[in-house]
Coordinates of C-alpha atoms in Angstrom, one line a residue:
M28 CA -36.9 9.3 -195.4
S29 CA -38.5 11.0 -198.3
E30 CA -37.4 8.2 -200.6
N31 CA -39.0 5.7 -198.3
M32 CA -42.2 7.7 -198.3
K33 CA -42.2 7.7 -202.1
V34 CA -41.7 4.0 -202.2
A35 CA -44.5 3.5 -199.7
E36 CA -46.8 5.7 -201.8
K37 CA -46.0 3.8 -204.9
E38 CA -46.7 0.5 -203.2
L39 CA -50.0 1.9 -201.9
V40 CA -51.0 3.1 -205.4
V41 CA -50.1 -0.4 -206.8
Q42 CA -52.2 -2.0 -204.1
E43 CA -55.1 0.3 -204.8
N44 CA -54.9 -0.5 -208.5
H45 CA -54.7 -4.2 -207.7
V46 CA -57.8 -4.0 -205.5
E47 CA -59.7 -2.0 -208.1
K48 CA -58.7 -4.5 -210.8
E49 CA -59.9 -7.4 -208.6
E50 CA -63.2 -5.6 -207.9
G51 CA -63.6 -5.0 -211.6
E52 CA -62.9 -8.6 -212.3
T53 CA -65.3 -9.7 -209.6
M54 CA -68.1 -7.5 -211.0
E55 CA -67.3 -8.8 -214.5
T56 CA -67.4 -12.4 -213.2
K57 CA -70.7 -11.8 -211.6
K58 CA -72.1 -10.4 -214.8
R59 CA -70.9 -13.5 -216.7
K60 CA -72.5 -15.8 -214.2
L61 CA -75.9 -14.2 -214.8
G62 CA -78.0 -15.3 -217.7
G63 CA -77.2 -18.5 -219.7
M64 CA -79.3 -21.6 -220.3
K65 CA -80.3 -21.9 -216.6
T66 CA -82.7 -18.9 -217.1
M67 CA -84.5 -20.4 -220.1
P68 CA -87.0 -22.6 -218.1
F69 CA -88.3 -19.5 -216.2
I70 CA -88.5 -17.3 -219.3
L71 CA -89.9 -20.0 -221.6
A72 CA -92.5 -20.9 -218.9
N73 CA -93.8 -17.3 -219.2
E74 CA -93.8 -17.4 -222.9
V75 CA -95.4 -20.9 -223.1
C76 CA -98.2 -19.8 -220.8
D77 CA -98.7 -16.6 -222.8
R78 CA -99.0 -18.6 -226.0
F79 CA -101.1 -21.2 -224.3
V80 CA -103.5 -18.5 -223.2
G81 CA -103.5 -16.7 -226.5
A82 CA -104.2 -19.8 -228.5
G83 CA -106.9 -21.1 -226.1
F84 CA -108.5 -17.7 -226.0
H85 CA -108.3 -16.4 -229.6
S86 CA -108.5 -19.7 -231.6
N87 CA -112.1 -20.4 -230.5
L88 CA -113.3 -16.9 -230.0
I89 CA -115.2 -17.0 -233.3
T90 CA -117.3 -19.7 -231.7
Y91 CA -118.0 -17.6 -228.6
L92 CA -119.1 -14.7 -230.7
T93 CA -121.3 -16.6 -233.2
Q94 CA -122.7 -19.3 -230.9
V95 CA -122.8 -17.6 -227.5
L96 CA -123.2 -13.9 -228.3
N97 CA -125.1 -14.6 -231.5
V98 CA -123.0 -12.1 -233.6
P99 CA -123.3 -12.5 -237.4
L100 CA -120.3 -14.2 -239.0
I101 CA -118.9 -11.3 -241.0
K102 CA -119.2 -8.9 -238.0
A103 CA -117.7 -11.5 -235.7
S104 CA -114.8 -12.2 -238.1
N105 CA -114.1 -8.5 -238.5
T106 CA -114.3 -8.0 -234.7
L107 CA -111.7 -10.8 -234.2
A108 CA -109.5 -9.3 -237.0
N109 CA -109.7 -5.8 -235.4
F110 CA -108.9 -7.3 -232.0
S111 CA -106.0 -9.1 -233.4
G112 CA -104.9 -5.9 -235.1
V113 CA -104.9 -4.1 -231.8
S114 CA -103.1 -7.0 -230.1
N115 CA -100.4 -6.8 -232.7
F116 CA -100.1 -3.0 -232.6
T117 CA -99.6 -2.6 -228.9
P118 CA -96.3 -4.5 -228.9
L119 CA -94.7 -1.5 -230.7
I120 CA -95.7 0.7 -227.7
G121 CA -94.5 -2.0 -225.3
A122 CA -91.2 -2.3 -227.1
L123 CA -90.6 1.5 -227.1
V124 CA -91.3 1.6 -223.4
A125 CA -88.9 -1.3 -222.7
D126 CA -86.1 0.0 -224.9
S127 CA -86.4 3.6 -223.7
F128 CA -86.7 3.6 -219.9
A129 CA -88.5 0.6 -218.3
G130 CA -86.3 -2.3 -219.4
R131 CA -87.6 -5.6 -220.6
F132 CA -87.8 -7.2 -217.1
W133 CA -90.2 -4.7 -215.6
T134 CA -92.2 -4.4 -218.8
I135 CA -92.9 -8.1 -218.8
I136 CA -93.9 -8.1 -215.1
V137 CA -96.4 -5.2 -215.5
A138 CA -97.8 -6.5 -218.8
S139 CA -98.4 -10.0 -217.3
I140 CA -100.4 -8.4 -214.5
I141 CA -102.6 -6.4 -217.0
Y142 CA -103.1 -9.5 -219.1
E143 CA -104.2 -11.4 -216.0
M144 CA -106.8 -8.7 -215.2
G145 CA -108.2 -9.0 -218.7
L146 CA -108.5 -12.8 -218.4
I147 CA -110.2 -12.5 -215.0
S148 CA -112.7 -10.0 -216.5
I149 CA -113.6 -12.2 -219.5
T150 CA -114.0 -15.3 -217.3
I151 CA -116.5 -13.4 -215.2
S152 CA -118.3 -12.2 -218.3
A153 CA -118.6 -15.8 -219.5
I154 CA -120.0 -17.0 -216.2
M155 CA -122.6 -14.2 -215.6
P156 CA -125.8 -14.7 -217.6
Q157 CA -126.5 -10.9 -217.6
L158 CA -123.5 -10.4 -219.9
R159 CA -124.7 -12.6 -222.7
P160 CA -128.0 -13.0 -224.7
P161 CA -130.3 -16.0 -224.4
P162 CA -129.1 -19.3 -226.0
C163 CA -130.0 -19.9 -229.6
P164 CA -129.2 -23.5 -230.6
T165 CA -130.9 -23.3 -234.1
Q166 CA -128.9 -20.1 -235.0
E167 CA -132.1 -18.7 -236.6
N168 CA -133.8 -15.5 -235.5
C169 CA -131.4 -15.2 -232.6
K170 CA -131.2 -12.3 -230.3
E171 CA -127.8 -10.7 -230.8
A172 CA -125.8 -9.5 -227.8
S173 CA -126.6 -5.9 -226.8
N174 CA -124.1 -3.1 -227.0
S175 CA -123.5 -3.2 -223.3
Q176 CA -122.8 -6.9 -223.4
L177 CA -120.4 -6.4 -226.4
W178 CA -118.6 -3.5 -224.6
A179 CA -118.0 -5.7 -221.6
L180 CA -116.3 -8.1 -224.0
Y181 CA -114.4 -5.3 -225.7
I182 CA -112.9 -4.0 -222.4
C183 CA -111.7 -7.5 -221.6
L184 CA -110.1 -7.8 -225.0
L185 CA -108.5 -4.4 -224.7
L186 CA -106.8 -5.4 -221.4
T187 CA -105.5 -8.6 -222.9
S188 CA -104.2 -6.6 -225.9
I189 CA -102.3 -4.2 -223.6
G190 CA -100.8 -7.1 -221.8
T191 CA -99.8 -8.7 -225.1
G192 CA -98.1 -5.4 -226.0
G193 CA -95.7 -5.8 -223.2
L194 CA -95.1 -9.5 -223.5
R195 CA -94.7 -10.3 -227.2
P196 CA -91.8 -8.0 -228.0
C197 CA -89.9 -8.4 -224.8
L198 CA -90.0 -12.1 -224.0
V199 CA -88.1 -13.4 -227.0
T200 CA -85.6 -10.5 -226.8
F201 CA -85.2 -11.0 -223.0
A202 CA -84.4 -14.6 -223.6
A203 CA -81.9 -13.6 -226.3
D204 CA -80.3 -11.2 -223.7
Q205 CA -79.5 -14.2 -221.5
L206 CA -77.5 -15.9 -224.3
D207 CA -74.4 -14.8 -226.2
M208 CA -76.0 -13.5 -229.4
R209 CA -72.8 -12.3 -231.0
K210 CA -72.5 -13.4 -234.6
S211 CA -69.4 -15.5 -234.1
K212 CA -71.1 -17.4 -231.2
V213 CA -74.4 -17.8 -233.0
D214 CA -72.6 -19.3 -236.1
S215 CA -70.7 -21.8 -233.9
R216 CA -73.8 -22.9 -232.1
K217 CA -75.3 -26.2 -233.2
W218 CA -78.9 -25.1 -232.6
N219 CA -80.9 -22.2 -233.7
F220 CA -82.3 -20.2 -230.8
Y221 CA -85.4 -19.0 -232.8
N222 CA -86.3 -22.6 -233.9
L223 CA -86.1 -23.6 -230.2
F224 CA -88.2 -20.7 -229.1
Y225 CA -90.8 -21.3 -231.8
F226 CA -90.9 -25.0 -231.0
C227 CA -91.8 -24.3 -227.3
V228 CA -94.5 -21.8 -228.1
T229 CA -96.0 -24.1 -230.7
M230 CA -96.2 -26.9 -228.1
A231 CA -98.2 -24.5 -225.9
T232 CA -100.5 -23.7 -228.8
L233 CA -101.0 -27.4 -229.5
T234 CA -102.0 -28.1 -225.9
A235 CA -104.5 -25.2 -225.9
L236 CA -106.1 -26.3 -229.2
T237 CA -106.7 -29.7 -227.8
V238 CA -107.4 -29.4 -224.1
V239 CA -108.9 -25.9 -223.8
V240 CA -111.0 -25.9 -226.9
Y241 CA -112.5 -29.2 -226.0
I242 CA -113.5 -27.8 -222.5
Q243 CA -114.9 -24.7 -224.1
D244 CA -117.0 -26.6 -226.6
N245 CA -118.1 -29.6 -224.4
V246 CA -118.0 -28.4 -220.8
N247 CA -118.6 -24.6 -220.7
W248 CA -116.8 -21.4 -221.4
G249 CA -116.4 -20.5 -217.7
W250 CA -114.2 -23.5 -217.1
G251 CA -112.3 -23.0 -220.4
L252 CA -111.5 -19.4 -219.7
G253 CA -110.8 -20.1 -216.0
L254 CA -108.1 -22.6 -216.9
L255 CA -106.4 -19.9 -219.0
T256 CA -106.6 -17.4 -216.2
I257 CA -104.9 -19.9 -213.8
A258 CA -102.2 -20.6 -216.4
M259 CA -101.3 -16.9 -216.8
A260 CA -101.1 -16.5 -213.0
L261 CA -98.6 -19.4 -212.8
S262 CA -96.5 -17.9 -215.6
V263 CA -96.1 -14.7 -213.6
V264 CA -94.9 -16.7 -210.6
A265 CA -92.5 -18.7 -212.6
F266 CA -91.0 -15.6 -214.2
V267 CA -90.5 -13.8 -210.9
V268 CA -88.9 -16.9 -209.3
G269 CA -86.1 -16.8 -211.9
S270 CA -85.4 -13.1 -211.3
P271 CA -82.0 -13.6 -209.4
F272 CA -80.5 -15.4 -212.3
Y273 CA -81.4 -13.0 -215.1
R274 CA -79.0 -10.7 -217.0
K275 CA -81.0 -7.5 -217.2
V276 CA -79.7 -5.2 -220.0
E277 CA -80.2 -1.6 -219.1
P278 CA -82.3 0.4 -221.6
G279 CA -80.2 2.6 -223.9
G280 CA -82.6 5.5 -224.1
S281 CA -85.4 6.2 -226.5
P282 CA -84.6 4.8 -229.9
L283 CA -87.1 7.2 -231.5
I284 CA -85.3 10.2 -230.1
R285 CA -82.0 8.9 -231.4
L286 CA -83.4 8.3 -234.8
T287 CA -85.0 11.8 -234.8
Q288 CA -81.7 13.4 -233.7
V289 CA -80.0 11.8 -236.7
L290 CA -82.7 13.0 -239.1
V291 CA -82.6 16.5 -237.6
A292 CA -78.8 16.7 -237.8
S293 CA -78.9 15.5 -241.4
V294 CA -81.5 18.2 -242.4
R295 CA -79.5 20.9 -240.6
K296 CA -76.4 20.0 -242.5
R297 CA -78.1 19.5 -245.8
K298 CA -75.5 21.8 -247.5
V299 CA -72.5 20.1 -245.9
V300 CA -70.3 18.0 -248.2
V301 CA -69.7 14.5 -246.9
P302 CA -66.0 13.5 -247.1
D303 CA -65.0 10.6 -249.3
D304 CA -63.0 9.1 -246.4
D305 CA -65.4 7.6 -243.8
R306 CA -62.6 7.8 -241.2
L307 CA -63.2 11.6 -241.0
L308 CA -66.8 11.0 -239.8
Y309 CA -67.5 11.3 -236.1
E310 CA -67.0 8.3 -233.8
N311 CA -67.4 8.2 -230.0
R312 CA -67.2 4.7 -228.5
E313 CA -67.8 5.8 -225.0
L314 CA -71.0 7.5 -226.0
D315 CA -72.2 4.4 -228.0
S316 CA -71.1 1.9 -225.4
A317 CA -74.7 1.6 -223.8
I318 CA -76.2 0.8 -227.2
S319 CA -73.5 -1.5 -228.8
H320 CA -72.9 -4.3 -226.3
D321 CA -72.4 -6.9 -229.1
G322 CA -70.5 -4.6 -231.4
R323 CA -70.6 -1.3 -233.3
L324 CA -72.2 -0.9 -236.7
L325 CA -69.7 0.0 -239.4
H326 CA -70.1 2.6 -242.1
T327 CA -71.9 1.7 -245.3
N328 CA -72.3 3.6 -248.5
Q329 CA -76.1 3.4 -248.7
F330 CA -78.2 6.5 -248.0
K331 CA -75.2 8.8 -248.1
W332 CA -77.4 11.8 -247.2
I333 CA -77.6 10.5 -243.7
D334 CA -73.8 10.6 -243.3
R335 CA -74.1 14.4 -243.1
A336 CA -75.2 14.0 -239.5
A337 CA -71.7 12.5 -238.7
V338 CA -69.7 15.4 -240.3
V339 CA -68.1 17.5 -237.6
T340 CA -68.6 21.3 -237.9
G341 CA -67.8 24.2 -235.7
D342 CA -71.1 24.4 -233.8
D343 CA -71.4 20.7 -233.0
M344 CA -69.7 20.6 -229.6
K345 CA -71.0 21.9 -226.3
E346 CA -68.8 23.8 -223.8
S347 CA -68.3 20.5 -221.9
C348 CA -66.7 19.0 -225.1
Q349 CA -69.7 16.7 -225.5
P350 CA -71.5 16.5 -228.8
N351 CA -74.8 18.3 -229.4
L352 CA -76.7 15.2 -230.5
W353 CA -79.3 17.3 -232.4
R354 CA -76.4 18.5 -234.6
L355 CA -73.9 15.6 -234.6
A356 CA -74.3 11.9 -234.6
T357 CA -71.8 9.0 -234.4
I358 CA -71.4 6.6 -237.3
H359 CA -73.1 3.9 -235.2
R360 CA -76.2 6.1 -234.8
T361 CA -76.4 7.0 -238.4
E362 CA -76.1 3.3 -239.3
E363 CA -78.9 2.5 -236.9
L364 CA -81.2 4.7 -239.1
K365 CA -79.8 3.1 -242.3
C366 CA -80.5 -0.4 -240.9
I367 CA -84.1 0.4 -240.4
L368 CA -84.6 2.1 -243.8
R369 CA -83.0 -1.0 -245.5
M370 CA -85.3 -3.3 -243.6
L371 CA -88.6 -1.5 -244.1
P372 CA -89.3 -2.8 -247.7
I373 CA -88.7 -6.4 -246.6
W374 CA -90.9 -5.9 -243.5
A375 CA -93.7 -4.4 -245.6
A376 CA -93.9 -7.6 -247.7
G377 CA -95.1 -9.4 -244.5
I378 CA -98.1 -7.1 -244.2
L379 CA -99.9 -8.5 -247.3
H380 CA -98.8 -12.0 -246.3
F381 CA -100.7 -11.6 -243.0
A382 CA -103.6 -9.8 -244.7
S383 CA -104.1 -12.7 -247.0
H384 CA -105.0 -15.2 -244.2
S385 CA -106.2 -12.8 -241.5
H386 CA -109.7 -14.2 -241.8
V387 CA -108.9 -17.7 -243.1
S388 CA -109.0 -19.3 -239.6
S389 CA -112.5 -17.8 -238.9
F390 CA -113.9 -19.1 -242.2
T391 CA -112.2 -22.5 -242.0
I392 CA -113.8 -23.0 -238.5
Q393 CA -117.2 -22.4 -240.1
Q394 CA -116.4 -24.8 -242.9
A395 CA -115.3 -27.5 -240.4
R396 CA -118.5 -27.0 -238.3
S397 CA -120.6 -28.0 -241.4
M398 CA -118.6 -31.2 -242.1
D399 CA -118.4 -34.7 -240.6
R400 CA -116.0 -34.4 -237.7
H401 CA -116.5 -37.8 -236.1
L402 CA -113.4 -39.8 -235.0
S403 CA -115.7 -42.4 -233.5
H404 CA -119.4 -42.9 -233.0
S405 CA -119.4 -40.8 -229.8
F406 CA -116.5 -38.3 -230.3
Q407 CA -116.0 -35.6 -232.9
I408 CA -113.3 -33.0 -233.3
P409 CA -114.2 -29.5 -232.1
P410 CA -114.0 -27.2 -235.2
A411 CA -111.4 -24.9 -233.7
S412 CA -109.2 -27.9 -232.8
M413 CA -108.6 -28.5 -236.5
S414 CA -105.7 -26.1 -236.2
I415 CA -103.8 -28.8 -234.4
F416 CA -102.9 -30.2 -237.8
S417 CA -101.2 -26.9 -238.6
V418 CA -99.5 -26.8 -235.2
L419 CA -98.3 -30.4 -235.5
T420 CA -96.9 -29.7 -238.9
V421 CA -94.9 -26.8 -237.3
L422 CA -93.6 -29.0 -234.5
I423 CA -92.5 -31.7 -236.9
G424 CA -91.3 -29.2 -239.5
L425 CA -89.1 -27.4 -237.0
A426 CA -87.4 -30.7 -236.0
L427 CA -87.0 -31.8 -239.6
Y428 CA -85.7 -28.4 -240.5
E429 CA -82.9 -28.6 -238.0
C430 CA -82.1 -32.3 -238.5
F431 CA -82.4 -32.7 -242.3
F432 CA -83.1 -29.5 -244.2
V433 CA -80.2 -27.4 -242.7
P434 CA -77.5 -30.1 -243.4
F435 CA -78.9 -30.8 -246.8
A436 CA -79.1 -27.1 -247.9
R437 CA -75.7 -26.4 -246.4
R438 CA -74.1 -28.7 -249.0
F439 CA -75.3 -26.4 -251.8
T440 CA -75.2 -23.0 -250.2
G441 CA -72.2 -23.3 -247.8
H442 CA -74.3 -21.3 -245.3
K443 CA -74.1 -22.5 -241.6
S444 CA -77.9 -22.2 -241.3
G445 CA -78.6 -23.8 -244.7
V446 CA -80.3 -20.8 -246.1
T447 CA -80.3 -17.1 -245.1
C448 CA -83.3 -15.7 -243.3
L449 CA -84.4 -13.9 -246.4
Q450 CA -84.3 -17.1 -248.5
R451 CA -86.2 -18.9 -245.7
M452 CA -88.9 -16.2 -245.8
G453 CA -89.1 -16.5 -249.6
I454 CA -89.8 -20.2 -249.4
G455 CA -92.5 -19.5 -246.9
F456 CA -94.2 -17.0 -249.1
A457 CA -94.3 -19.5 -252.0
I458 CA -95.7 -22.3 -249.9
N459 CA -98.4 -20.0 -248.5
I460 CA -99.7 -19.3 -252.0
L461 CA -100.1 -23.1 -252.6
A462 CA -101.9 -23.4 -249.2
T463 CA -104.4 -20.7 -250.2
A464 CA -105.1 -22.4 -253.5
T465 CA -105.6 -25.7 -251.7
S466 CA -108.2 -23.9 -249.5
A467 CA -110.1 -22.9 -252.6
L468 CA -110.2 -26.4 -253.9
A469 CA -111.3 -27.8 -250.6
E470 CA -114.2 -25.4 -250.4
I471 CA -115.3 -26.4 -254.0
K472 CA -115.3 -30.0 -252.8
R473 CA -117.3 -29.2 -249.7
K474 CA -120.0 -27.3 -251.6
K475 CA -120.3 -30.0 -254.2
A476 CA -121.0 -32.6 -251.5
A477 CA -123.6 -30.2 -250.0
A478 CA -125.3 -29.8 -253.4
D479 CA -125.2 -33.6 -254.1
H480 CA -127.1 -34.2 -250.8
N481 CA -129.5 -31.2 -251.2
L482 CA -128.1 -29.6 -248.0
L483 CA -127.2 -26.2 -249.4
D484 CA -130.1 -24.5 -247.5
Q485 CA -129.6 -26.4 -244.3
P486 CA -126.3 -25.1 -242.8
T487 CA -127.1 -25.8 -239.1
T488 CA -129.6 -28.7 -239.0
H489 CA -127.7 -31.2 -241.1
V490 CA -124.0 -32.2 -241.3
I491 CA -122.6 -32.4 -244.9
P492 CA -121.5 -36.1 -245.4
I493 CA -117.9 -35.2 -246.3
S494 CA -115.0 -35.8 -243.9
V495 CA -113.5 -32.7 -242.3
F496 CA -110.1 -34.2 -243.1
W497 CA -110.4 -32.7 -246.5
L498 CA -109.3 -29.5 -244.8
V499 CA -106.1 -31.1 -243.4
P500 CA -103.9 -30.5 -246.5
Q501 CA -104.4 -26.7 -246.3
Y502 CA -103.7 -26.8 -242.6
C503 CA -100.5 -28.7 -243.1
L504 CA -99.3 -26.4 -245.9
H505 CA -100.0 -23.4 -243.7
G506 CA -97.9 -25.1 -241.1
V507 CA -95.0 -25.6 -243.4
A508 CA -95.2 -22.0 -244.6
E509 CA -95.0 -20.9 -240.9
V510 CA -91.8 -22.9 -240.3
F511 CA -90.2 -20.9 -243.1
M512 CA -91.9 -17.6 -243.1
S513 CA -92.7 -16.8 -239.5
V514 CA -89.5 -18.0 -238.0
G515 CA -87.4 -16.4 -240.7
H516 CA -89.3 -13.1 -240.3
L517 CA -88.7 -13.0 -236.6
E518 CA -85.0 -13.9 -237.0
F519 CA -84.6 -11.3 -239.7
L520 CA -86.1 -8.5 -237.6
I521 CA -84.3 -9.2 -234.4
E522 CA -80.9 -10.0 -236.0
Q523 CA -80.9 -7.1 -238.5
F524 CA -82.4 -4.5 -236.2
P525 CA -79.8 -2.4 -234.3
E526 CA -78.9 -4.2 -231.0
S527 CA -80.4 -1.5 -228.8
M528 CA -83.8 -1.7 -230.6
R529 CA -84.3 -5.5 -230.5
S530 CA -87.6 -5.2 -228.6
T531 CA -88.8 -2.8 -231.3
G532 CA -87.6 -5.2 -234.0
A533 CA -89.7 -8.0 -232.4
A534 CA -92.6 -5.6 -232.2
L535 CA -92.4 -4.9 -235.9
N536 CA -93.2 -8.6 -236.5
S537 CA -96.5 -8.1 -234.6
L538 CA -97.0 -4.7 -236.2
A539 CA -96.9 -6.3 -239.7
S540 CA -99.6 -8.7 -238.5
S541 CA -101.6 -5.8 -237.1
F542 CA -101.6 -3.9 -240.4
G543 CA -102.3 -7.1 -242.2
N544 CA -105.4 -7.8 -240.1
Y545 CA -106.7 -4.3 -240.8
I546 CA -106.1 -4.6 -244.5
G547 CA -107.7 -8.1 -244.4
T548 CA -110.8 -6.6 -242.7
F549 CA -111.0 -3.9 -245.3
I550 CA -110.8 -6.5 -248.1
V551 CA -113.5 -8.7 -246.5
T552 CA -115.8 -5.7 -245.9
L553 CA -115.5 -4.7 -249.6
V554 CA -116.0 -8.2 -250.8
H555 CA -119.1 -8.7 -248.6
R556 CA -120.6 -5.3 -249.6
Y557 CA -120.0 -5.4 -253.3
T558 CA -120.5 -9.1 -254.3
G559 CA -124.3 -8.9 -254.3
K560 CA -127.0 -10.3 -252.0
E561 CA -128.1 -13.3 -253.9
R562 CA -124.6 -15.0 -254.5
N563 CA -122.5 -13.1 -252.0
W564 CA -119.0 -14.5 -251.7
L565 CA -119.1 -14.1 -247.9
P566 CA -122.7 -14.4 -246.5
D567 CA -123.5 -13.8 -242.9
R568 CA -125.3 -17.1 -242.1
N569 CA -125.3 -19.7 -244.8
L570 CA -121.8 -20.3 -246.1
N571 CA -123.1 -23.0 -248.5
R572 CA -124.7 -20.3 -250.6
G573 CA -121.6 -18.2 -250.7
R574 CA -118.6 -18.2 -252.9
L575 CA -115.8 -18.6 -250.4
E576 CA -113.6 -20.3 -253.0
N577 CA -113.6 -17.0 -255.0
F578 CA -112.3 -15.1 -252.0
Y579 CA -109.5 -17.7 -251.6
W580 CA -108.5 -17.3 -255.2
L581 CA -108.5 -13.5 -254.7
M582 CA -106.2 -13.9 -251.7
A583 CA -103.9 -16.2 -253.7
G584 CA -103.6 -13.6 -256.4
V585 CA -102.7 -10.9 -253.8
Q586 CA -100.0 -13.2 -252.5
V587 CA -98.5 -13.8 -255.9
V588 CA -98.1 -10.1 -256.5
N589 CA -96.7 -9.7 -253.0
F590 CA -94.2 -12.6 -253.6
I591 CA -92.9 -10.9 -256.8
Y592 CA -92.4 -7.6 -254.8
Y593 CA -90.6 -9.5 -252.0
L594 CA -88.2 -11.2 -254.5
L595 CA -87.3 -7.8 -255.9
C596 CA -86.7 -6.3 -252.4
A597 CA -84.7 -9.3 -251.1
S598 CA -82.4 -9.2 -254.1
L599 CA -81.5 -5.6 -253.4
Y600 CA -81.0 -6.0 -249.6
T601 CA -77.6 -5.6 -247.9
Y602 CA -77.0 -7.3 -244.6
K603 CA -75.7 -5.0 -241.8
P604 CA -71.9 -5.1 -241.2
L605 CA -70.9 -5.3 -237.5
E606 CA -67.6 -4.7 -235.8
E607 CA -67.8 -7.4 -233.2
I608 CA -65.9 -7.5 -229.9
T609 CA -64.8 -11.0 -229.0
E610 CA -62.3 -12.5 -226.6
G611 CA -59.3 -14.1 -228.4
C612 CA -56.0 -15.6 -227.6
K613 CA -52.8 -13.7 -228.1
G614 CA -49.2 -15.1 -227.9
T615 CA -48.0 -18.3 -226.5
D616 CA -49.0 -17.4 -222.9
V617 CA -52.7 -17.5 -223.9
E618 CA -53.1 -13.9 -222.8
L619 CA -56.6 -12.5 -223.2
A620 CA -57.0 -9.5 -225.5
D621 CA -59.8 -7.6 -227.2
E622 CA -60.1 -8.6 -230.8
T623 CA -62.2 -6.5 -233.1
T624 CA -63.6 -8.4 -236.0
L625 CA -65.7 -7.2 -238.9
L626 CA -68.4 -9.7 -239.5
D627 CA -70.8 -9.5 -242.5
N628 CA -73.9 -11.4 -241.7
S629 CA -74.5 -12.1 -245.4
K630 CA -71.5 -14.5 -245.3
G631 CA -72.7 -18.0 -244.5
D632 CA -69.5 -19.2 -243.0
G633 CA -68.9 -16.2 -240.7
Q634 CA -65.8 -15.3 -242.7
T635 CA -63.6 -12.5 -241.3
D636 CA -63.2 -9.6 -243.7
R637 CA -60.8 -7.6 -241.4
T638 CA -59.2 -8.2 -238.0
R639 CA -57.5 -5.6 -235.9
N640 CA -55.8 -6.8 -232.7
G641 CA -55.4 -4.6 -229.6
M642 CA -57.4 -2.4 -227.3
N643 CA -60.1 -0.2 -228.8

């Protein structure tokens, strides 16, 4: 009888294990069914609307400030640059909130609502006459907007900046969460996710620069801003509708706290000797599982002083046998800090890149306003819509990049993407120098035409008889530079940042632009203040009597110095090594097993350096 009882107990245990296995497989199957390409329409709808709103709102705001609120050009340009700086700084806060505790999904929802509040507010301010000064068509002796009118605008801009802070770093990384972004899968994919993403947002920008800007300039600002408000509301609805299909990655805790813990542990153990054998350093896969879904970072020999945090000493463990993270860090966590330290010099090169053209769009719009913009006898291009040439170049450039440049470059480099993201950024830096030099030459041509027709002192009453299409080459070159630099910069930050900090990596892209805008404002202010009153390079009202071409040459020189710095940093950079978990086939029965593969992202062909079969 007792033997029968034992047999029954064994059978019961086997059945329970079988049920648990089936439940585990069911949960895993459900997780695999979430995400994928079916989620892209909902996510990209939100991103497209966000960029549509941003382009339609920001691209023509210099016109709203100078023509509606009668703000002087330099003050208006600095206001826009500062606003852009805030909008590009808040993504860092949004990213930390998303990565630490809120998660990307809820961060996007809340940020979209705040953004919508800002758009509703600025639409109301454009409709109500009390919130703007009297019209001034001649742009001479105009009454500037009062402080209260300007503060009403600033509050609206602040709300949109906060909303941007939650959307920009999370949307692209939330979209990446829905796809298998492991290195082996990315290398085998025939399309580049970042090119696709950038293509969609550029299409939204193109629509805004044509439709919205035309309404703002030729109908009224109330309708133009109202259209943006409706678009943002629709984007929130589209994103929420797709909620049941999303794969929502749980936040892995504050990345700042983890990095601080590694630093504190390294300082505490400053007298500890790091062993030569990295296998003696502390590893805990269970502890790191929440922050290493795509694979664990492997030990590197750079910044050896950080390795002290992973050396086990007597006081490092708590009574519960869990590590005291303020005294002991895993190899994965020390490598997270190393990744960021390696990336910072490359990231910093983007700051001066953004600074060099932070004010270019504002000045170019004023140039275009003074030139012949007629396409026909009755229709002329709105000045802010000239950016469509840059946007069209980006759209065409991205398609040509995938179809022609990548296969062509692959023949010489052997890299699956044609060139690495660092090489792609370097090409963008070089093209942008050429674009800025072209801007200087176009301004020289414009002023010569004004002088030949005695129009130097008539900036608003007469149009200079020179076609606005003289500005097209610089727009196109800026577009080509964006195809290489902007997409490469975004890919570099997201791919090379630790997996658990991808939102923060995307935010650093915006943060570089933020710092660049503030540095650009500083440079413009100095140039305006110290280049004299008679022949000021950047005058407030009459650009014909300025020396804008000198400012462009100055920015080109800054970019040359920055390019040399970038080449030095890129030549010394080491790509992160990743121990990637993939599913492979084992034996003739095609039995699934865990296969741990060391992938070095610097290898273009995804070559395997080391493979260990078996369970980890």
